[in-house]
Coordinates of C-alpha atoms in Angstrom, one line a residue:
M1 CA 88.6 76.4 82.4
L2 CA 90.1 79.8 81.8
D3 CA 87.3 80.7 79.5
L4 CA 84.8 79.8 82.2
L5 CA 86.6 82.0 84.7
R6 CA 86.6 84.9 82.2
L7 CA 82.9 84.5 81.7
F8 CA 82.3 84.4 85.4
G9 CA 84.3 87.6 85.8
Q10 CA 82.1 89.3 83.2
V11 CA 79.0 88.1 84.9
V12 CA 80.1 89.6 88.2
E13 CA 81.2 92.9 86.6
E14 CA 78.0 93.3 84.6
Q15 CA 75.7 91.9 87.3
S16 CA 73.5 90.5 84.6
F17 CA 73.5 87.2 82.6
T18 CA 71.4 89.0 79.9
V19 CA 73.9 91.8 79.4
V20 CA 76.8 89.4 79.1
A21 CA 74.9 87.2 76.7
R22 CA 74.1 90.2 74.5
K23 CA 77.7 91.4 74.5
L24 CA 79.0 87.9 73.6
G25 CA 76.3 87.2 71.0
I26 CA 75.0 84.1 72.8
S27 CA 71.8 83.2 74.6
Q28 CA 71.1 83.9 78.2
P29 CA 70.5 80.2 79.0
A30 CA 74.0 79.5 77.5
V31 CA 75.5 81.8 80.0
S32 CA 73.5 80.2 82.8
N33 CA 74.6 76.8 81.7
Q34 CA 78.3 77.8 81.6
M35 CA 78.0 79.2 85.2
R36 CA 76.5 75.9 86.4
A37 CA 79.3 74.0 84.6
L38 CA 81.9 76.1 86.5
E39 CA 80.2 75.5 89.8
E40 CA 80.2 71.8 89.1
K41 CA 83.8 71.8 88.2
L42 CA 84.8 73.6 91.4
G43 CA 82.3 71.8 93.6
V44 CA 81.0 75.0 95.2
K45 CA 78.1 77.4 94.8
L46 CA 79.3 80.8 93.4
L47 CA 76.1 82.8 93.1
Y48 CA 72.8 83.1 94.9
R49 CA 69.6 85.1 94.1
K50 CA 69.2 88.4 95.9
G51 CA 65.9 90.0 94.8
K52 CA 65.9 90.6 91.1
S53 CA 69.7 90.4 91.0
F54 CA 72.3 88.1 92.5
A55 CA 75.2 88.2 94.9
L56 CA 78.5 86.2 95.4
T57 CA 78.8 83.5 98.0
P58 CA 82.0 83.6 100.1
E59 CA 83.4 80.9 97.8
G60 CA 82.3 83.0 94.8
E61 CA 84.2 86.0 96.1
T62 CA 87.3 83.9 96.4
V63 CA 86.9 82.5 92.9
Y64 CA 86.3 86.0 91.5
R65 CA 89.4 87.3 93.1
H66 CA 91.5 84.5 91.7
A67 CA 89.8 84.7 88.3
L68 CA 91.0 88.4 88.0
L69 CA 94.5 87.4 88.9
L70 CA 94.6 84.5 86.4
N71 CA 93.2 86.7 83.7
D72 CA 95.9 89.3 84.4
E73 CA 98.6 86.6 84.3
W74 CA 97.3 85.2 81.0
T75 CA 97.2 88.7 79.4
E76 CA 100.8 89.3 80.6
L77 CA 101.9 85.9 79.3
M78 CA 100.4 86.7 75.9
R79 CA 102.1 90.1 75.9
E80 CA 105.5 88.5 76.7
I81 CA 105.4 85.8 74.1
G82 CA 104.0 88.1 71.5
G83 CA 107.1 90.3 71.6
S84 CA 106.3 94.0 71.0
E85 CA 102.7 93.2 69.8
R86 CA 100.2 94.0 72.5
V87 CA 96.6 92.8 72.8
M88 CA 94.9 96.1 73.2
N89 CA 91.4 95.2 74.2
G90 CA 89.7 94.3 77.4
K91 CA 88.9 96.3 80.5
V92 CA 91.0 98.5 82.8
H93 CA 89.7 98.9 86.4
I94 CA 90.8 102.2 87.9
G95 CA 90.3 103.3 91.5
A96 CA 90.2 107.1 92.2
S97 CA 89.6 109.6 94.9
H98 CA 86.8 112.1 94.3
I99 CA 88.6 115.0 92.5
P100 CA 90.6 112.9 89.9
G101 CA 87.7 110.4 89.6
E102 CA 84.9 112.9 89.1
Y103 CA 86.6 115.7 87.2
L104 CA 89.9 114.6 85.6
L105 CA 90.0 111.0 84.7
P106 CA 86.8 111.1 82.5
I107 CA 88.7 113.5 80.3
Y108 CA 91.8 111.4 80.1
I109 CA 89.8 108.2 79.6
A110 CA 87.9 109.8 76.6
S111 CA 91.2 110.9 75.0
F112 CA 92.8 107.5 75.5
R113 CA 89.9 105.6 74.0
K114 CA 90.3 107.6 70.8
L115 CA 93.6 105.8 70.5
Y116 CA 92.3 102.4 71.7
P117 CA 88.5 102.3 71.2
E118 CA 88.4 98.6 72.1
I119 CA 89.6 99.1 75.6
K120 CA 86.8 99.5 78.2
F121 CA 87.1 101.1 81.6
K122 CA 85.6 100.6 85.1
L123 CA 86.0 103.6 87.4
S124 CA 85.6 103.1 91.2
I125 CA 85.5 106.3 93.3
G126 CA 85.9 106.7 97.0
D127 CA 88.3 108.3 99.5
S128 CA 92.0 107.9 99.2
L129 CA 92.3 105.4 102.0
E130 CA 89.6 103.2 100.5
M131 CA 91.2 103.2 97.1
A132 CA 94.6 102.3 98.6
E133 CA 92.9 99.3 100.2
K134 CA 91.5 98.3 96.8
V135 CA 94.9 98.4 95.2
L136 CA 96.3 96.4 98.1
A137 CA 93.5 93.8 97.7
N138 CA 94.0 93.6 93.9
E139 CA 90.5 94.9 93.4
V140 CA 91.6 97.6 90.9
D141 CA 94.6 97.7 88.5
F142 CA 95.9 100.9 90.0
A143 CA 94.5 104.1 91.6
V144 CA 94.7 107.9 91.2
I145 CA 94.5 109.5 94.6
G146 CA 95.3 112.7 96.6
S147 CA 97.6 111.1 99.2
V148 CA 101.0 109.4 99.2
F149 CA 101.0 105.7 100.2
D150 CA 104.6 104.5 100.1
T151 CA 104.6 101.3 102.1
E152 CA 106.1 97.8 101.9
K153 CA 103.4 96.8 99.4
L154 CA 102.3 100.1 97.8
T155 CA 104.2 102.8 95.8
S156 CA 103.1 106.2 94.7
E157 CA 104.2 108.3 91.6
F158 CA 103.5 112.0 91.4
W159 CA 101.0 112.9 88.7
L160 CA 99.5 116.4 88.9
Q161 CA 99.5 119.4 91.2
D162 CA 96.3 120.5 93.0
E163 CA 95.4 123.5 95.1
L164 CA 92.6 123.9 97.7
G165 CA 91.1 127.4 98.3
F166 CA 88.6 129.1 100.6
V167 CA 85.1 129.0 99.1
V168 CA 81.8 130.5 100.2
S169 CA 78.4 131.1 98.9
S170 CA 78.0 134.2 96.8
E171 CA 75.5 135.4 99.4
H172 CA 78.1 135.0 102.3
T173 CA 79.5 138.2 103.8
C174 CA 83.1 136.9 103.2
S175 CA 82.4 136.8 99.4
Q176 CA 83.0 140.6 99.3
K177 CA 86.4 140.5 101.0
K178 CA 89.6 140.4 99.0
I179 CA 91.6 138.6 101.7
I180 CA 90.6 137.0 105.0
D181 CA 92.5 136.3 108.2
I182 CA 92.1 132.6 109.0
N183 CA 91.6 133.3 112.7
T184 CA 88.4 135.2 112.0
L185 CA 86.9 132.0 110.6
K186 CA 87.0 129.9 113.8
E187 CA 83.5 130.7 114.9
N188 CA 81.9 130.5 111.4
P189 CA 80.3 127.2 110.4
M190 CA 82.8 125.0 108.4
I191 CA 82.1 122.1 106.0
V192 CA 84.8 119.4 105.8
R193 CA 85.4 116.1 104.0
E194 CA 85.3 112.8 105.9
I195 CA 88.3 111.2 107.6
G196 CA 90.4 109.2 105.2
S197 CA 90.1 111.6 102.3
G198 CA 93.3 113.2 100.8
H199 CA 91.3 116.5 100.7
R200 CA 90.9 116.5 104.5
R201 CA 94.5 115.4 105.1
A202 CA 95.9 118.3 103.0
L203 CA 93.7 120.7 105.0
E204 CA 94.8 119.3 108.3
E205 CA 98.5 119.5 107.3
A206 CA 98.2 123.1 106.2
L207 CA 96.5 124.0 109.5
V208 CA 99.3 122.4 111.5
K209 CA 101.8 124.7 109.7
R210 CA 99.8 127.7 111.1
G211 CA 99.8 126.2 114.6
L212 CA 96.1 125.3 114.2
D213 CA 93.9 122.2 114.3
L214 CA 90.5 121.3 113.0
N215 CA 89.2 121.2 116.6
D216 CA 89.9 125.0 116.7
F217 CA 87.1 125.5 114.1
N218 CA 83.3 125.2 114.2
I219 CA 82.7 122.0 112.1
A220 CA 79.0 122.2 111.1
L221 CA 79.0 119.4 108.6
E222 CA 81.2 116.5 107.5
V223 CA 80.4 114.9 104.1
G224 CA 81.6 112.1 101.9
S225 CA 82.0 113.8 98.5
T226 CA 83.2 117.0 96.8
E227 CA 79.8 117.6 95.2
A228 CA 78.2 117.4 98.6
V229 CA 80.6 120.0 99.9
K230 CA 79.8 122.3 96.9
N231 CA 76.1 122.0 97.3
S232 CA 76.3 122.5 101.1
V233 CA 78.4 125.7 100.7
R234 CA 76.0 126.9 97.9
A235 CA 73.0 126.3 100.3
G236 CA 74.6 128.6 102.9
I237 CA 75.5 126.0 105.6
G238 CA 79.0 127.3 105.8
Y239 CA 82.4 127.8 104.1
S240 CA 84.9 125.2 103.0
F241 CA 88.2 124.6 101.2
L242 CA 87.8 123.2 97.7
S243 CA 90.0 121.9 94.9
K244 CA 90.5 124.2 91.9
H245 CA 89.7 121.3 89.7
A246 CA 86.2 120.9 91.3
L247 CA 85.4 124.5 90.4
E248 CA 87.1 124.6 87.0
F249 CA 85.6 121.4 85.6
G250 CA 82.4 121.2 87.7
D251 CA 79.5 123.5 88.4
S252 CA 80.8 126.6 90.1
H253 CA 77.5 128.6 90.1
G254 CA 76.8 130.5 93.3
L255 CA 80.3 129.9 94.7
V256 CA 83.1 132.5 95.3
W257 CA 86.8 131.7 95.8
T258 CA 88.5 134.2 98.2
N259 CA 92.1 134.3 99.4
V260 CA 93.0 133.5 103.0
E261 CA 96.1 135.5 104.2
D262 CA 99.3 133.3 104.4
F263 CA 97.3 130.1 104.2
Y264 CA 98.0 127.9 101.2
I265 CA 96.9 124.3 100.6
Q266 CA 98.7 122.5 97.9
R267 CA 98.9 118.8 97.3
G268 CA 99.6 116.3 94.6
F269 CA 97.6 113.6 92.9
Y270 CA 99.5 110.3 92.7
L271 CA 99.4 107.1 90.7
L272 CA 99.2 104.3 93.2
T273 CA 100.2 100.7 92.4
R274 CA 101.3 97.5 94.3
R275 CA 105.0 97.1 94.6
N276 CA 106.4 94.3 92.4
K277 CA 103.1 93.8 90.7
T278 CA 103.1 93.7 86.9
L279 CA 100.2 95.5 85.3
T280 CA 98.3 93.9 82.5
A281 CA 99.3 95.2 79.0
I282 CA 96.3 97.5 78.7
A283 CA 96.5 98.8 82.3
D284 CA 100.2 99.4 81.8
E285 CA 99.5 101.3 78.6
Y286 CA 97.0 103.5 80.3
Y287 CA 99.2 104.1 83.3
R288 CA 102.0 105.2 81.0
Y289 CA 99.6 107.4 79.1
L290 CA 98.5 109.2 82.4
A291 CA 102.1 109.5 83.6
G292 CA 103.1 111.3 80.4
Q293 CA 100.3 113.8 80.4
R294 CA 100.7 117.5 80.9
P295 CA 98.2 119.4 83.1
I296 CA 94.8 119.9 81.3
Q297 CA 94.3 123.4 79.8
R298 CA 91.7 124.9 82.1
T299 CA 89.2 127.7 82.0
K300 CA 89.6 130.3 84.8
F301 CA 87.0 130.1 87.5
R302 CA 85.6 133.6 88.3
S303 CA 83.7 134.6 91.4
Q304 CA 80.0 135.5 91.1
R305 CA 80.4 139.1 92.3
S306 CA 83.7 140.2 90.8
D307 CA 86.2 139.5 88.1
R308 CA 88.8 138.1 90.5
E309 CA 90.4 135.1 89.0
V310 CA 91.6 132.1 90.9
R311 CA 95.2 132.3 91.7
N312 CA 97.3 129.9 89.6
P313 CA 99.2 127.2 91.6
S314 CA 102.8 128.1 92.1

Protein backbone atom coordinates (compact mmCIF):
# COMPACT_ATOMS: atom_id res chain seq x y z
CA MET A 1 0.00 0.00 0.00
CA LEU A 2 2.83 2.39 0.84
CA ASP A 3 4.37 1.79 -2.60
CA LEU A 4 1.04 2.68 -4.24
CA LEU A 5 0.81 5.88 -2.20
CA ARG A 6 4.38 6.79 -3.15
CA LEU A 7 3.56 6.24 -6.80
CA PHE A 8 0.42 8.34 -6.44
CA GLY A 9 2.52 11.14 -4.93
CA GLN A 10 4.93 11.02 -7.88
CA VAL A 11 2.06 11.15 -10.37
CA VAL A 12 0.62 14.23 -8.65
CA GLU A 13 4.00 15.98 -8.47
CA GLU A 14 4.94 15.26 -12.09
CA GLN A 15 1.39 15.74 -13.43
CA SER A 16 2.11 13.01 -15.97
CA PHE A 17 1.76 9.24 -16.02
CA THR A 18 4.25 9.13 -18.89
CA VAL A 19 6.97 11.07 -17.07
CA VAL A 20 6.62 8.88 -13.96
CA ALA A 21 6.72 5.72 -16.07
CA ARG A 22 9.88 6.89 -17.82
CA LYS A 23 11.60 7.75 -14.54
CA LEU A 24 10.68 4.38 -13.02
CA GLY A 25 11.54 2.42 -16.15
CA ILE A 26 8.05 0.92 -16.52
CA SER A 27 5.26 1.31 -19.05
CA GLN A 28 2.65 4.06 -18.90
CA PRO A 29 -0.20 1.48 -18.75
CA ALA A 30 1.50 -0.04 -15.70
CA VAL A 31 1.31 3.30 -13.90
CA SER A 32 -2.35 3.70 -14.91
CA ASN A 33 -3.14 0.21 -13.63
CA GLN A 34 -1.46 0.94 -10.30
CA MET A 35 -3.52 4.12 -9.91
CA ARG A 36 -6.72 2.20 -10.61
CA ALA A 37 -5.65 -0.43 -8.06
CA LEU A 38 -5.17 2.29 -5.45
CA GLU A 39 -8.60 3.75 -6.18
CA GLU A 40 -10.17 0.30 -5.84
CA LYS A 41 -8.43 -0.32 -2.51
CA LEU A 42 -9.60 3.03 -1.14
CA GLY A 43 -13.02 2.89 -2.75
CA VAL A 44 -12.85 6.48 -4.04
CA LYS A 45 -11.98 8.30 -7.26
CA LEU A 46 -8.66 10.13 -6.93
CA LEU A 47 -8.15 11.75 -10.34
CA TYR A 48 -10.29 13.09 -13.15
CA ARG A 49 -9.47 14.30 -16.63
CA LYS A 50 -9.06 18.06 -17.13
CA GLY A 51 -8.27 18.82 -20.77
CA LYS A 52 -5.03 17.10 -21.71
CA SER A 53 -4.01 16.84 -18.06
CA PHE A 54 -5.79 15.72 -14.88
CA ALA A 55 -6.78 17.13 -11.51
CA LEU A 56 -7.36 15.77 -8.02
CA THR A 57 -10.81 15.06 -6.70
CA PRO A 58 -11.52 16.30 -3.14
CA GLU A 59 -10.81 12.74 -1.96
CA GLY A 60 -7.63 12.73 -4.04
CA GLU A 61 -6.42 15.90 -2.33
CA THR A 62 -6.98 14.28 1.06
CA VAL A 63 -5.18 11.09 0.04
CA TYR A 64 -2.26 13.07 -1.43
CA ARG A 65 -1.84 15.04 1.79
CA HIS A 66 -1.77 11.89 3.87
CA ALA A 67 0.49 10.14 1.35
CA LEU A 68 3.10 12.86 1.89
CA LEU A 69 2.85 12.51 5.65
CA LEU A 70 3.12 8.71 5.51
CA ASN A 71 6.14 8.92 3.24
CA ASP A 72 7.78 11.38 5.64
CA GLU A 73 7.07 9.07 8.56
CA TRP A 74 8.50 6.09 6.70
CA THR A 75 11.67 7.99 5.80
CA GLU A 76 12.07 9.06 9.42
CA LEU A 77 11.50 5.49 10.61
CA MET A 78 14.22 4.22 8.27
CA ARG A 79 16.56 6.95 9.46
CA GLU A 80 16.02 6.07 13.12
CA ILE A 81 16.44 2.33 12.81
CA GLY A 82 19.40 2.78 10.49
CA GLY A 83 21.46 4.51 13.17
CA SER A 84 23.74 7.16 11.67
CA GLU A 85 23.23 5.92 8.13
CA ARG A 86 20.86 8.16 6.20
CA VAL A 87 18.95 7.45 3.04
CA MET A 88 20.12 10.44 1.00
CA ASN A 89 17.79 10.33 -1.97
CA GLY A 90 14.30 11.53 -2.73
CA LYS A 91 12.77 14.99 -3.06
CA VAL A 92 12.84 18.06 -0.82
CA HIS A 93 9.99 20.54 -1.29
CA ILE A 94 10.99 24.08 -0.28
CA GLY A 95 8.70 27.09 -0.05
CA ALA A 96 10.25 30.52 -0.53
CA SER A 97 9.33 34.16 -0.81
CA HIS A 98 10.47 35.92 -3.97
CA ILE A 99 13.97 37.17 -3.10
CA PRO A 100 15.37 33.96 -1.57
CA GLY A 101 13.41 31.81 -4.04
CA GLU A 102 14.44 33.63 -7.21
CA TYR A 103 17.97 34.78 -6.39
CA LEU A 104 19.51 32.87 -3.46
CA LEU A 105 18.17 29.33 -3.13
CA PRO A 106 19.05 28.25 -6.70
CA ILE A 107 22.71 28.87 -5.81
CA TYR A 108 22.50 26.92 -2.55
CA ILE A 109 20.54 24.08 -4.14
CA ALA A 110 23.20 23.75 -6.83
CA SER A 111 26.02 23.58 -4.27
CA PHE A 112 24.11 21.11 -2.08
CA ARG A 113 23.41 18.78 -5.01
CA LYS A 114 27.14 18.52 -5.63
CA LEU A 115 27.27 16.79 -2.25
CA TYR A 116 24.08 14.75 -2.74
CA PRO A 117 23.32 14.47 -6.47
CA GLU A 118 20.52 11.93 -5.87
CA ILE A 119 18.40 14.45 -3.98
CA LYS A 120 15.87 16.34 -6.09
CA PHE A 121 14.13 19.58 -5.21
CA LYS A 122 10.81 21.27 -5.77
CA LEU A 123 10.79 25.03 -5.17
CA SER A 124 7.46 26.81 -4.66
CA ILE A 125 7.60 30.64 -4.70
CA GLY A 126 5.06 33.13 -3.40
CA ASP A 127 4.72 35.88 -0.81
CA SER A 128 5.79 35.25 2.79
CA LEU A 129 2.24 34.81 4.11
CA GLU A 130 1.40 32.27 1.41
CA MET A 131 4.53 30.24 2.18
CA ALA A 132 3.79 30.32 5.92
CA GLU A 133 0.38 28.86 5.15
CA LYS A 134 2.01 26.10 3.08
CA VAL A 135 4.30 25.19 5.98
CA LEU A 136 1.29 25.15 8.29
CA ALA A 137 -0.60 22.87 5.89
CA ASN A 138 2.40 20.51 5.49
CA GLU A 139 2.50 21.31 1.76
CA VAL A 140 6.24 22.05 1.90
CA ASP A 141 9.02 20.64 4.11
CA PHE A 142 10.03 24.12 5.27
CA ALA A 143 10.21 27.64 3.86
CA VAL A 144 12.68 30.51 3.48
CA ILE A 145 10.90 33.85 3.80
CA GLY A 146 11.41 37.53 4.58
CA SER A 147 9.16 37.71 7.65
CA VAL A 148 9.09 36.24 11.15
CA PHE A 149 6.25 33.86 12.01
CA ASP A 150 6.65 32.69 15.59
CA THR A 151 3.28 31.28 16.56
CA GLU A 152 1.86 28.32 18.42
CA LYS A 153 2.48 26.11 15.38
CA LEU A 154 5.30 27.89 13.49
CA THR A 155 8.85 28.83 14.38
CA SER A 156 11.44 30.98 12.57
CA GLU A 157 15.23 30.84 12.63
CA PHE A 158 17.29 33.78 11.33
CA TRP A 159 19.23 32.94 8.17
CA LEU A 160 20.63 35.93 6.23
CA GLN A 161 20.51 39.73 6.35
CA ASP A 162 18.87 41.76 3.57
CA GLU A 163 18.70 45.47 2.78
CA LEU A 164 16.17 47.38 0.68
CA GLY A 165 17.25 50.55 -1.10
CA PHE A 166 15.71 53.32 -3.20
CA VAL A 167 15.86 52.44 -6.90
CA VAL A 168 14.91 54.48 -9.98
CA SER A 169 15.33 54.23 -13.73
CA SER A 170 18.63 55.54 -15.06
CA GLU A 171 16.55 58.14 -16.95
CA HIS A 172 14.83 59.42 -13.78
CA THR A 173 15.85 62.86 -12.48
CA CYS A 174 16.60 61.36 -9.04
CA SER A 175 19.26 59.11 -10.56
CA GLN A 176 21.66 62.08 -10.56
CA LYS A 177 21.21 62.88 -6.87
CA LYS A 178 23.65 61.56 -4.29
CA ILE A 179 21.10 61.67 -1.48
CA ILE A 180 17.35 62.26 -1.34
CA ASP A 181 14.92 63.53 1.31
CA ILE A 182 12.12 60.99 1.64
CA ASN A 183 9.51 63.73 2.02
CA THR A 184 10.27 64.95 -1.52
CA LEU A 185 9.14 61.56 -2.86
CA LYS A 186 5.54 61.75 -1.66
CA GLU A 187 4.12 63.12 -4.91
CA ASN A 188 6.24 60.95 -7.22
CA PRO A 189 4.73 57.69 -8.55
CA MET A 190 5.76 54.73 -6.37
CA ILE A 191 5.74 50.98 -7.10
CA VAL A 192 5.14 48.57 -4.21
CA ARG A 193 4.79 44.84 -3.63
CA GLU A 194 1.48 43.24 -2.73
CA ILE A 195 0.04 42.94 0.78
CA GLY A 196 1.39 39.80 2.45
CA SER A 197 4.95 40.12 1.15
CA GLY A 198 7.85 40.47 3.60
CA HIS A 199 9.23 43.15 1.27
CA ARG A 200 6.17 45.36 1.79
CA ARG A 201 6.06 44.69 5.52
CA ALA A 202 9.71 45.79 5.90
CA LEU A 203 8.99 49.00 3.95
CA GLU A 204 5.93 49.80 6.05
CA GLU A 205 7.83 49.22 9.31
CA ALA A 206 10.65 51.53 8.17
CA LEU A 207 8.14 54.25 7.24
CA VAL A 208 6.47 54.02 10.67
CA LYS A 209 9.84 54.77 12.28
CA ARG A 210 9.89 58.03 10.31
CA GLY A 211 6.32 58.86 11.29
CA LEU A 212 5.07 58.04 7.78
CA ASP A 213 2.61 55.64 6.17
CA LEU A 214 2.24 54.21 2.68
CA ASN A 215 -0.97 56.24 2.37
CA ASP A 216 1.22 59.37 2.45
CA PHE A 217 2.70 58.35 -0.91
CA ASN A 218 1.47 58.23 -4.50
CA ILE A 219 1.13 54.46 -5.10
CA ALA A 220 1.00 54.14 -8.89
CA LEU A 221 1.37 50.37 -9.12
CA GLU A 222 1.14 47.33 -6.86
CA VAL A 223 2.70 44.11 -8.21
CA GLY A 224 3.18 40.52 -7.14
CA SER A 225 6.86 39.87 -7.83
CA THR A 226 10.29 41.47 -7.56
CA GLU A 227 10.98 41.09 -11.28
CA ALA A 228 7.74 42.97 -12.02
CA VAL A 229 8.93 45.77 -9.73
CA LYS A 230 12.27 45.96 -11.52
CA ASN A 231 10.72 46.00 -14.97
CA SER A 232 8.18 48.63 -13.94
CA VAL A 233 10.90 50.89 -12.52
CA ARG A 234 12.99 50.32 -15.64
CA ALA A 235 10.01 51.28 -17.81
CA GLY A 236 9.71 54.61 -15.98
CA ILE A 237 6.41 54.04 -14.14
CA GLY A 238 7.95 55.19 -10.87
CA TYR A 239 10.49 54.48 -8.15
CA SER A 240 10.61 51.65 -5.65
CA PHE A 241 12.61 50.08 -2.85
CA LEU A 242 14.38 46.87 -3.85
CA SER A 243 16.47 44.19 -2.18
CA LYS A 244 20.21 44.31 -2.82
CA HIS A 245 20.07 40.62 -3.67
CA ALA A 246 17.62 41.30 -6.53
CA LEU A 247 20.12 43.71 -8.04
CA GLU A 248 23.34 41.83 -7.33
CA PHE A 249 22.13 38.43 -8.53
CA GLY A 250 19.58 39.58 -11.12
CA ASP A 251 19.49 41.92 -14.09
CA SER A 252 20.24 45.46 -12.89
CA HIS A 253 20.49 47.10 -16.32
CA GLY A 254 18.83 50.52 -16.45
CA LEU A 255 18.43 50.76 -12.67
CA VAL A 256 20.15 53.15 -10.25
CA TRP A 257 20.41 52.72 -6.47
CA THR A 258 20.41 56.06 -4.60
CA ASN A 259 20.57 56.79 -0.87
CA VAL A 260 17.59 58.26 0.99
CA GLU A 261 18.63 60.43 3.95
CA ASP A 262 18.09 58.77 7.35
CA PHE A 263 15.94 56.04 5.86
CA TYR A 264 17.23 52.49 6.14
CA ILE A 265 15.32 49.29 5.46
CA GLN A 266 16.96 46.19 6.81
CA ARG A 267 15.31 42.84 7.35
CA GLY A 268 16.23 39.19 7.69
CA PHE A 269 15.43 36.04 5.80
CA TYR A 270 14.22 33.22 8.02
CA LEU A 271 13.98 29.43 7.89
CA LEU A 272 10.38 28.61 8.75
CA THR A 273 9.19 25.23 10.07
CA ARG A 274 6.26 23.76 11.96
CA ARG A 275 6.86 23.44 15.68
CA ASN A 276 7.33 19.88 16.92
CA LYS A 277 7.49 18.54 13.36
CA THR A 278 10.40 16.24 12.53
CA LEU A 279 11.77 16.89 9.07
CA THR A 280 12.60 13.98 6.80
CA ALA A 281 16.25 12.96 6.73
CA ILE A 282 16.96 14.75 3.45
CA ALA A 283 14.94 17.87 4.32
CA ASP A 284 16.72 18.05 7.67
CA GLU A 285 20.10 17.71 5.95
CA TYR A 286 19.32 20.59 3.61
CA TYR A 287 17.89 22.70 6.44
CA ARG A 288 21.12 22.24 8.41
CA TYR A 289 23.15 22.97 5.30
CA LEU A 290 21.36 26.30 4.77
CA ALA A 291 21.53 27.22 8.45
CA GLY A 292 25.31 26.78 8.41
CA GLN A 293 25.99 28.87 5.32
CA ARG A 294 27.80 32.19 5.33
CA PRO A 295 26.48 35.03 3.16
CA ILE A 296 27.23 34.52 -0.54
CA GLN A 297 30.17 36.48 -1.91
CA ARG A 298 28.52 39.10 -4.08
CA THR A 299 29.52 41.37 -6.94
CA LYS A 300 28.93 45.05 -6.20
CA PHE A 301 26.00 46.61 -8.05
CA ARG A 302 26.94 49.88 -9.72
CA SER A 303 24.58 52.57 -10.97
CA GLN A 304 24.28 53.26 -14.68
CA ARG A 305 25.52 56.85 -14.49
CA SER A 306 28.19 56.80 -11.83
CA ASP A 307 30.61 54.54 -10.02
CA ARG A 308 28.72 54.82 -6.74
CA GLU A 309 28.65 51.39 -5.10
CA VAL A 310 25.76 50.08 -3.13
CA ARG A 311 26.27 50.62 0.55
CA ASN A 312 27.11 47.39 2.40
CA PRO A 313 24.62 46.33 5.04
CA SER A 314 25.73 47.20 8.54
